[in-house]
Tab-separated table of C-alpha atoms in Angstrom:
chain	number	residue	atom	x	y	z
A	141	LEU	CA	10.399	167.185	92.416
A	142	VAL	CA	12.988	165.097	93.921
A	143	PHE	CA	15.345	165.887	96.836
A	144	VAL	CA	18.694	163.957	97.576
A	145	ARG	CA	21.791	165.012	99.606
A	146	MET	CA	24.736	164.605	97.929
A	147	LEU	CA	28.132	163.265	99.635
A	148	SER	CA	30.510	165.800	100.157
A	149	SER	CA	33.814	164.591	98.705
A	150	SER	CA	35.134	164.323	102.393
A	151	ALA	CA	32.359	162.211	103.425
A	152	PHE	CA	32.627	159.884	100.467
A	153	ARG	CA	36.368	159.009	101.617
A	154	LEU	CA	36.029	155.500	102.893
A	155	SER	CA	38.001	156.122	105.910
A	156	ARG	CA	35.720	158.732	107.230
A	157	VAL	CA	32.802	156.344	106.120
A	158	LEU	CA	33.879	153.855	108.887
A	159	ALA	CA	34.424	156.441	111.158
A	160	HIS	CA	31.137	157.825	111.625
A	161	LEU	CA	27.618	156.531	111.991
A	162	ALA	CA	25.709	158.567	109.324
A	163	PRO	CA	28.010	158.324	106.165
A	164	ARG	CA	26.560	155.591	103.673
A	165	HIS	CA	28.666	152.446	104.123
A	166	ALA	CA	27.928	152.519	108.020
A	167	HIS	CA	25.687	149.972	107.737
A	168	LEU	CA	28.200	147.399	106.161
A	169	HIS	CA	30.711	148.170	109.083
A	170	ALA	CA	28.198	147.347	111.689
A	171	ALA	CA	27.037	144.203	110.181
A	172	ALA	CA	30.664	143.154	109.886
A	173	ALA	CA	31.477	143.995	113.426
A	174	LEU	CA	28.323	142.855	115.315
A	175	HIS	CA	27.288	139.802	113.328
A	176	THR	CA	25.403	137.451	115.473
A	177	ALA	CA	24.874	133.859	114.312
A	178	ALA	CA	21.733	131.957	115.315
A	179	PRO	CA	22.289	129.357	118.238
A	180	ALA	CA	22.992	125.858	116.801
A	181	SER	CA	19.802	124.752	118.633
A	182	GLY	CA	17.758	126.875	116.527
A	183	LEU	CA	16.622	130.424	115.694
A	184	ASN	CA	17.200	133.189	117.845
A	185	GLN	CA	13.619	134.502	118.288
A	186	ASP	CA	14.812	137.921	119.998
A	187	GLU	CA	16.093	139.216	116.798
A	188	ILE	CA	12.387	139.767	115.757
A	189	ILE	CA	9.798	140.889	118.382
A	190	GLU	CA	6.085	140.221	117.205
A	191	THR	CA	3.387	142.081	119.186
A	192	ARG	CA	-0.385	142.443	118.402
A	193	HIS	CA	-3.025	144.815	119.025
A	194	GLY	CA	-6.395	144.033	117.635
A	195	LYS	CA	-5.928	143.655	114.120
A	196	ALA	CA	-2.611	145.209	113.822
A	197	VAL	CA	0.762	142.881	113.912
A	198	THR	CA	4.043	144.845	114.831
A	199	LEU	CA	7.212	143.515	113.932
A	200	LEU	CA	10.196	145.117	115.589
A	201	LEU	CA	13.808	144.337	113.922
A	202	ASN	CA	15.662	143.859	117.318
A	203	ARG	CA	19.359	144.089	116.669
A	204	PRO	CA	20.028	147.866	117.694
A	205	LYS	CA	23.380	147.540	118.499
A	206	ALA	CA	24.207	146.200	114.641
A	207	LEU	CA	21.981	148.976	113.463
A	208	ASN	CA	19.361	146.088	113.026
A	209	ALA	CA	21.373	144.634	110.025
A	210	LEU	CA	19.487	141.708	108.405
A	211	ASN	CA	20.806	138.391	108.773
A	212	LEU	CA	19.754	134.753	107.972
A	213	ASN	CA	18.328	134.072	111.212
A	214	MET	CA	15.928	137.273	110.795
A	215	ILE	CA	15.036	136.022	107.517
A	216	ARG	CA	14.002	132.714	108.602
A	217	ILE	CA	12.088	134.189	111.187
A	218	LEU	CA	10.143	136.407	109.102
A	219	THR	CA	9.573	133.987	105.914
A	220	PRO	CA	7.114	131.647	107.782
A	221	LYS	CA	5.277	134.371	109.093
A	222	TYR	CA	4.553	135.957	105.855
A	223	LYS	CA	3.844	132.539	104.126
A	224	GLU	CA	1.123	132.174	106.743
A	225	TRP	CA	-0.336	135.673	106.386
A	226	HIS	CA	-0.779	135.103	102.711
A	227	LYS	CA	-3.183	132.425	103.627
A	228	LEU	CA	-5.049	134.287	105.828
A	229	PRO	CA	-8.938	134.529	105.114
A	230	GLU	CA	-9.032	138.084	106.570
A	231	GLN	CA	-6.470	140.850	106.082
A	232	GLN	CA	-4.556	142.580	108.952
A	233	VAL	CA	-1.969	145.370	109.056
A	234	VAL	CA	1.750	144.807	109.207
A	235	ILE	CA	3.658	147.466	110.918
A	236	MET	CA	7.423	147.022	110.586
A	237	LYS	CA	9.907	149.051	112.568
A	238	GLY	CA	13.553	149.066	113.836
A	239	ALA	CA	14.701	148.920	117.362
A	240	GLY	CA	16.615	151.829	118.881
A	241	GLU	CA	16.679	155.492	117.528
A	242	LYS	CA	19.091	155.202	114.918
A	243	ALA	CA	18.271	152.665	111.908
A	244	PHE	CA	15.066	150.808	110.611
A	245	CYS	CA	17.694	148.230	108.994
A	246	ALA	CA	21.042	149.360	107.820
A	247	GLY	CA	21.543	146.502	105.413
A	248	GLY	CA	22.520	142.741	105.361
A	249	ASP	CA	25.244	140.683	106.918
A	250	ILE	CA	27.913	141.456	104.125
A	251	VAL	CA	31.035	139.918	105.997
A	252	ALA	CA	29.308	136.665	106.781
A	253	ILE	CA	28.333	136.463	102.844
A	254	TYR	CA	31.726	137.305	102.339
A	255	HIS	CA	33.523	134.766	104.196
A	256	SER	CA	31.142	131.933	102.988
A	257	GLY	CA	31.851	132.955	99.296
A	258	LYS	CA	35.653	133.432	99.856
A	259	GLU	CA	35.740	129.892	101.243
A	260	LYS	CA	34.275	128.550	97.998
A	261	LYS	CA	36.550	130.617	95.743
A	262	ASP	CA	39.491	129.359	97.858
A	263	GLY	CA	38.395	125.786	97.699
A	264	LYS	CA	37.787	125.495	101.149
A	265	GLY	CA	33.961	125.319	101.311
A	266	ASP	CA	30.891	125.269	99.167
A	267	GLY	CA	29.521	128.794	99.670
A	268	GLU	CA	26.092	127.586	100.811
A	269	ALA	CA	25.763	130.119	103.174
A	270	ALA	CA	26.000	133.208	100.669
A	271	ARG	CA	23.595	131.203	98.355
A	272	ASN	CA	21.223	130.602	100.929
A	273	PHE	CA	21.235	134.201	102.263
A	274	PHE	CA	20.373	135.639	98.682
A	275	TYR	CA	17.812	132.866	97.853
A	276	GLU	CA	15.957	133.200	101.053
A	277	GLU	CA	16.216	136.881	101.231
A	278	TYR	CA	14.762	137.471	97.699
A	279	VAL	CA	12.118	134.962	98.552
A	280	LEU	CA	11.103	137.134	101.572
A	281	ASN	CA	11.106	140.326	99.604
A	282	HIS	CA	8.688	138.690	97.204
A	283	LEU	CA	6.418	137.641	99.917
A	284	ILE	CA	6.308	141.079	101.185
A	285	ALA	CA	5.634	142.369	97.581
A	286	THR	CA	2.819	140.267	97.007
A	287	LEU	CA	1.062	140.524	100.459
A	288	PRO	CA	-2.527	140.872	100.425
A	289	SER	CA	-2.607	142.971	103.950
A	290	ALA	CA	-0.986	146.537	103.897
A	291	GLN	CA	2.355	146.739	105.589
A	292	VAL	CA	3.339	149.905	107.023
A	293	SER	CA	7.039	150.147	107.337
A	294	ILE	CA	8.431	153.093	109.646
A	295	LEU	CA	11.545	154.237	108.505
A	296	ASN	CA	13.070	155.373	111.755
A	297	GLY	CA	16.624	156.027	110.611
A	298	ILE	CA	19.125	154.368	108.478
A	299	THR	CA	17.495	152.360	105.795
A	300	MET	CA	19.801	150.809	103.418
A	301	GLY	CA	20.495	147.592	101.409
A	302	GLY	CA	18.421	144.919	102.753
A	303	GLY	CA	16.535	147.282	104.648
A	304	VAL	CA	15.152	148.780	101.614
A	305	GLY	CA	14.135	145.257	100.733
A	306	LEU	CA	11.920	144.791	103.608
A	307	SER	CA	10.331	148.035	102.972
A	308	VAL	CA	10.020	149.441	99.898
A	309	HIS	CA	7.952	146.659	98.246
A	310	GLY	CA	5.118	146.899	101.121
A	311	ARG	CA	2.226	148.981	100.491
A	312	TYR	CA	3.094	152.051	102.691
A	313	ARG	CA	6.520	153.488	103.624
A	314	VAL	CA	6.761	156.282	106.524
A	315	ALA	CA	9.492	158.652	106.377
A	316	THR	CA	10.462	160.749	109.333
A	317	GLU	CA	12.968	163.544	109.622
A	318	SER	CA	15.649	160.973	110.880
A	319	THR	CA	15.301	158.655	107.866
A	320	VAL	CA	18.510	158.209	105.684
A	321	PHE	CA	18.000	156.258	102.283
A	322	ALA	CA	20.878	154.865	100.197
A	323	MET	CA	21.795	151.901	97.936
A	324	PRO	CA	25.343	151.995	98.102
A	325	GLU	CA	26.577	148.393	96.814
A	326	THR	CA	28.665	149.809	93.883
A	327	GLY	CA	31.077	150.954	96.514
A	328	ILE	CA	31.686	147.402	97.584
A	329	GLY	CA	31.768	145.817	94.176
A	330	PHE	CA	28.341	144.532	94.328
A	331	PHE	CA	25.043	145.594	92.823
A	332	CYS	CA	21.742	147.211	93.986
A	333	ASP	CA	19.867	144.122	94.821
A	334	VAL	CA	16.572	143.072	96.994
A	335	GLY	CA	14.389	144.376	94.064
A	336	GLY	CA	16.367	147.440	93.354
A	337	SER	CA	15.843	146.388	89.588
A	338	HIS	CA	12.108	147.087	90.169
A	339	PHE	CA	11.661	150.322	92.510
A	340	LEU	CA	14.788	152.383	91.038
A	341	PRO	CA	13.860	152.796	87.600
A	342	ARG	CA	10.496	153.727	88.485
A	343	LEU	CA	11.727	156.701	90.224
A	344	PRO	CA	11.303	160.096	88.277
A	345	SER	CA	13.711	161.879	86.204
A	346	SER	CA	16.638	159.222	86.114
A	347	LEU	CA	16.907	159.610	89.862
A	348	GLY	CA	16.780	156.038	90.444
A	349	MET	CA	19.866	155.485	88.051
A	350	TYR	CA	21.620	158.186	89.753
A	351	LEU	CA	21.182	156.500	93.374
A	352	ALA	CA	22.179	153.296	92.050
A	353	LEU	CA	25.503	154.395	90.299
A	354	THR	CA	26.503	157.007	92.929
A	355	GLY	CA	25.212	155.573	96.167
A	356	ALA	CA	24.227	158.787	97.219
A	357	ARG	CA	21.777	159.336	100.177
A	358	LEU	CA	18.393	160.678	100.624
A	359	LYS	CA	17.431	162.264	104.026
A	360	GLY	CA	14.329	163.037	105.829
A	361	SER	CA	11.700	164.595	103.749
A	362	GLU	CA	13.757	164.095	100.525
A	363	VAL	CA	12.807	159.931	100.731
A	364	PHE	CA	9.102	161.108	100.576
A	365	SER	CA	9.562	163.859	97.623
A	366	SER	CA	11.683	161.326	95.685
A	367	ASN	CA	8.426	158.767	95.821
A	368	ILE	CA	10.515	156.153	97.914
A	369	ALA	CA	8.192	156.892	101.122
A	370	THR	CA	4.478	157.143	100.510
A	371	HIS	CA	4.157	159.656	103.678
A	372	TYR	CA	5.902	161.762	105.889
A	373	VAL	CA	5.129	161.895	109.501
A	374	PRO	CA	7.288	163.740	112.143
A	375	SER	CA	8.850	161.123	114.927
A	376	SER	CA	6.867	162.789	117.543
A	377	GLN	CA	3.594	161.756	115.904
A	378	ILE	CA	4.713	158.268	115.216
A	379	PRO	CA	3.318	156.608	118.619
A	380	ALA	CA	-0.085	158.536	117.867
A	381	LEU	CA	0.038	156.878	114.425
A	382	GLU	CA	0.964	153.342	115.507
A	383	ALA	CA	-1.802	153.811	118.365
A	384	ALA	CA	-4.253	154.735	115.533
A	385	LEU	CA	-3.363	151.610	113.492
A	386	HIS	CA	-3.772	149.399	116.664
A	387	ASP	CA	-7.497	150.518	117.284
A	388	LEU	CA	-8.381	150.335	113.603
A	389	GLN	CA	-11.113	147.871	112.871
A	390	ASP	CA	-11.200	147.765	109.086
A	391	VAL	CA	-7.908	147.217	108.070
A	392	ARG	CA	-8.521	146.901	104.120
A	393	PRO	CA	-5.582	148.654	102.710
A	394	ASP	CA	-7.244	151.776	101.514
A	395	LYS	CA	-8.477	152.220	105.269
A	396	VAL	CA	-5.116	151.970	106.380
A	397	GLY	CA	-4.014	154.581	103.938
A	398	GLN	CA	-6.740	156.795	105.327
A	399	VAL	CA	-5.146	156.798	108.789
A	400	LEU	CA	-1.817	157.326	107.488
A	401	LYS	CA	-3.010	160.375	105.354
A	402	ARG	CA	-4.435	162.002	108.690
A	403	PHE	CA	-0.932	161.911	110.150
A	404	HIS	CA	0.961	162.843	107.043
A	405	THR	CA	2.725	166.175	107.249
A	406	GLU	CA	3.750	168.231	103.783
A	407	PRO	CA	7.272	168.812	104.296
A	408	ALA	CA	7.807	172.379	105.407
A	409	ALA	CA	8.553	174.831	102.768
A	410	ALA	CA	12.262	175.750	103.191
A	411	PRO	CA	15.182	177.365	101.206
A	412	ILE	CA	16.718	174.347	99.189
A	413	ALA	CA	19.975	173.345	100.661
A	414	GLU	CA	23.107	174.212	98.485
A	415	ASP	CA	24.151	170.491	98.215
A	416	SER	CA	20.595	169.232	97.624
A	417	VAL	CA	20.032	167.368	94.355
A	418	LEU	CA	17.013	169.234	94.037
A	419	GLN	CA	19.169	171.845	93.148
A	420	TYR	CA	20.722	169.814	90.025
A	421	LYS	CA	17.485	167.770	89.070
A	422	ASP	CA	17.541	168.903	85.640
A	423	ALA	CA	20.954	168.046	85.144
A	424	ILE	CA	20.857	164.698	86.608
A	425	HIS	CA	17.907	163.759	84.290
A	426	LYS	CA	20.057	165.211	81.185
A	427	ILE	CA	23.179	163.045	82.409
A	428	PHE	CA	22.008	160.005	83.975
A	429	SER	CA	19.278	159.459	81.219
A	430	GLY	CA	22.489	158.628	78.966
A	431	GLU	CA	22.834	155.223	76.719
A	432	SER	CA	25.912	153.905	78.943
A	433	VAL	CA	28.174	154.486	81.788
A	434	ASP	CA	30.531	155.784	79.170
A	435	VAL	CA	27.892	158.252	78.055
A	436	ILE	CA	27.146	159.493	81.746
A	437	ILE	CA	30.845	159.830	82.576
A	438	HIS	CA	31.506	161.827	79.289
A	439	ARG	CA	28.521	164.169	79.866
A	440	LEU	CA	29.897	164.802	83.704
A	441	GLU	CA	33.313	165.425	82.329
A	442	ALA	CA	31.855	168.108	79.864
A	443	LEU	CA	29.825	169.868	82.174
A	444	GLY	CA	32.762	170.107	84.732
A	445	LYS	CA	34.719	171.939	82.351
A	446	GLY	CA	32.375	175.104	82.817
A	447	GLU	CA	32.087	177.110	85.611
A	448	GLY	CA	29.454	177.535	88.378
A	449	ARG	CA	27.117	175.445	90.441
A	450	GLU	CA	26.364	172.751	88.110
A	451	ALA	CA	30.118	172.416	87.029
A	452	GLU	CA	31.282	171.913	90.753
A	453	TRP	CA	28.589	169.259	91.144
A	454	ALA	CA	29.639	167.625	88.111
A	455	LYS	CA	33.188	167.386	89.491
A	456	ARG	CA	31.905	166.061	92.659
A	457	THR	CA	29.872	163.471	91.056
A	458	LEU	CA	32.580	162.168	88.682
A	459	ALA	CA	34.986	161.942	91.533
A	460	VAL	CA	32.439	159.532	93.302
A	461	LEU	CA	31.931	157.449	90.107
A	462	HIS	CA	35.715	157.099	89.795
A	463	LYS	CA	35.995	155.593	93.046
A	464	MET	CA	33.407	152.738	92.439
A	465	SER	CA	33.785	149.215	90.921
A	466	PRO	CA	33.796	149.539	87.115
A	467	THR	CA	32.267	146.270	86.698
A	468	SER	CA	29.465	147.224	89.276
A	469	LEU	CA	28.858	150.362	87.571
A	470	ARG	CA	28.355	148.658	84.194
A	471	VAL	CA	26.320	145.632	85.413
A	472	VAL	CA	24.073	148.205	87.738
A	473	PHE	CA	23.381	150.220	84.574
A	474	ASP	CA	22.230	147.082	82.716
A	475	GLN	CA	20.226	145.747	85.711
A	476	ILE	CA	18.139	149.195	85.889
A	477	ARG	CA	17.531	149.458	82.145
A	478	ARG	CA	16.329	145.762	82.345
A	479	GLY	CA	14.223	146.087	85.735
A	480	SER	CA	12.245	148.992	84.222
A	481	SER	CA	10.054	146.398	82.146
A	482	LEU	CA	10.162	143.369	84.360
A	483	ASP	CA	7.649	142.720	87.327
A	484	ILE	CA	8.928	142.130	90.915
A	485	ALA	CA	9.190	138.264	90.628
A	486	GLN	CA	11.075	138.684	87.234
A	487	CYS	CA	13.518	141.366	88.911
A	488	LEU	CA	14.092	139.224	91.875
A	489	GLN	CA	14.861	136.242	89.498
A	490	MET	CA	17.111	138.367	87.528
A	491	GLU	CA	18.971	139.476	90.673
A	492	TYR	CA	19.436	135.806	91.851
A	493	ARG	CA	21.491	135.050	88.720
A	494	MET	CA	23.360	138.263	89.158
A	495	ALA	CA	24.101	137.637	92.849
A	496	GLN	CA	25.639	134.238	92.026
A	497	ALA	CA	27.730	135.846	89.205
A	498	PHE	CA	29.083	138.424	91.691
A	499	MET	CA	30.244	135.645	94.126
A	500	ASP	CA	31.990	133.977	91.212
A	501	GLY	CA	33.810	137.526	90.132
A	502	ASN	CA	36.356	139.726	91.886
A	503	ASP	CA	34.912	142.806	93.074
A	504	PHE	CA	32.693	142.083	95.778
A	505	PHE	CA	35.215	140.024	97.653
A	506	GLU	CA	37.825	143.062	96.681
A	507	GLY	CA	35.439	145.556	97.807
A	508	VAL	CA	34.496	144.225	101.261
A	509	ARG	CA	37.918	143.169	101.935
A	510	ALA	CA	39.381	146.612	101.447
A	511	LEU	CA	36.327	148.199	103.338
A	512	LEU	CA	35.486	145.955	106.068
A	513	VAL	CA	38.171	143.250	106.288
A	514	ASP	CA	41.870	144.651	105.850
A	515	LYS	CA	40.616	148.050	105.983
A	516	ASP	CA	43.264	149.390	103.657
A	517	LYS	CA	40.659	151.507	101.899
A	518	ASN	CA	42.353	150.541	98.674
A	519	PRO	CA	40.293	148.129	96.393
A	520	ARG	CA	42.018	146.831	93.507
A	521	TRP	CA	38.956	146.727	91.114
A	522	ALA	CA	39.167	144.532	87.726
A	523	ALA	CA	39.346	146.161	84.758
A	524	VAL	CA	36.439	147.943	82.905
A	525	PRO	CA	34.495	144.803	81.577
A	526	SER	CA	33.529	144.062	78.072
A	527	ARG	CA	30.039	144.009	76.517
A	528	ASP	CA	30.378	140.048	76.637
A	529	GLU	CA	31.405	140.082	80.435
A	530	VAL	CA	28.731	142.429	81.305
A	531	ASP	CA	26.161	140.281	79.734
A	532	LYS	CA	27.338	137.105	81.613
A	533	TYR	CA	26.294	138.559	84.884
A	534	PHE	CA	22.550	137.991	83.616
A	535	ILE	CA	23.041	134.694	82.577
A	536	LEU	CA	22.650	131.827	84.993
A	537	SER	CA	26.256	130.703	86.049
A	538	PRO	CA	27.485	127.167	85.474
A	539	GLY	CA	26.415	125.115	88.378
A	540	GLY	CA	24.246	127.712	89.456
A	541	LYS	CA	20.354	127.596	90.036
A	542	ASP	CA	17.271	129.832	89.356
A	543	LEU	CA	14.993	131.427	91.949
A	544	LYS	CA	11.579	129.832	92.363
A	545	LEU	CA	8.822	131.904	93.627
A	546	SER	CA	5.334	131.184	94.537
A	547	SER	CA	2.598	132.844	92.391
């Protein structure tokens, strides 16, 4: 069974999104308002705090005022660590968590990317910062995905965008009652990167396509029940779980899994919330398994003409899709379809081509401008793209380069 909490129409309004912590674009706002650049003399090591207990190493994402939003400084601290850990003759257990009580990692530093890409489009810069961010972020995602040691990510709060890339590819992900998961990129004219093309199409019952297109959130035990988290542990038990991992002498992945199993709690049985997508799982699969975005929209329109709970859900979902970038919707649809048959390396390589194409396009800059820069909440999206225009997002851009990953 899959669980997901649909955004209400009021929560979806971009003005409300910026006004509250929980709504789904808050990570973008936080990253924008609280961007901290690395000192010119070197990396700001305080943004990643590493501690060791026996055979366990803990990585604390330490930007709590920015909801631990991922920046290039953090990527450049983490990447050499993971490269070194790939070479270790013995395994260890890696525990990753976020500082504070609000977020694991609420996304990437979107506005820094916006300004770098905008300078290139305006002929005032080379866009190197944006290219470097995506390239180095995807290299890190791949290192995490292929790490021989077990990584345990404790999703203590908001986990979106770049935070998903840091966690979902590791061996184990632990959700708590405070976890909030989303991939809300279509709302800013972007796409579900950081390996979204790999894990989203592998979720059950077309849930991945639904999450990718609508940006809907999963909360608490829903993250476990949807197969995104591997375990569910109440936050009150997290310190004891960490202590048990610190004491573990045999840290082979299956032994780490046995510790997690001891602390895992099956989500308590409770009446299904009225706004939970569990109420609509059959309709989601029927609609979001459609052969195109246009088919999905047509099916929602048809369902919305009826009466009852599913009809109202269809109307709400249709309203959400109509607010998204038409280009992003269609590119992301193809991305999820293509990614279903690719391995993680191939997905990340495809996504790097896509990222470069979005940096050459209109809607990413328009979405970030409307939401985070000018804040007029009125993005002027490009028209619905043609089939050939969508295909260009998967082809190496003129002057672009491909992502090189170690085997």
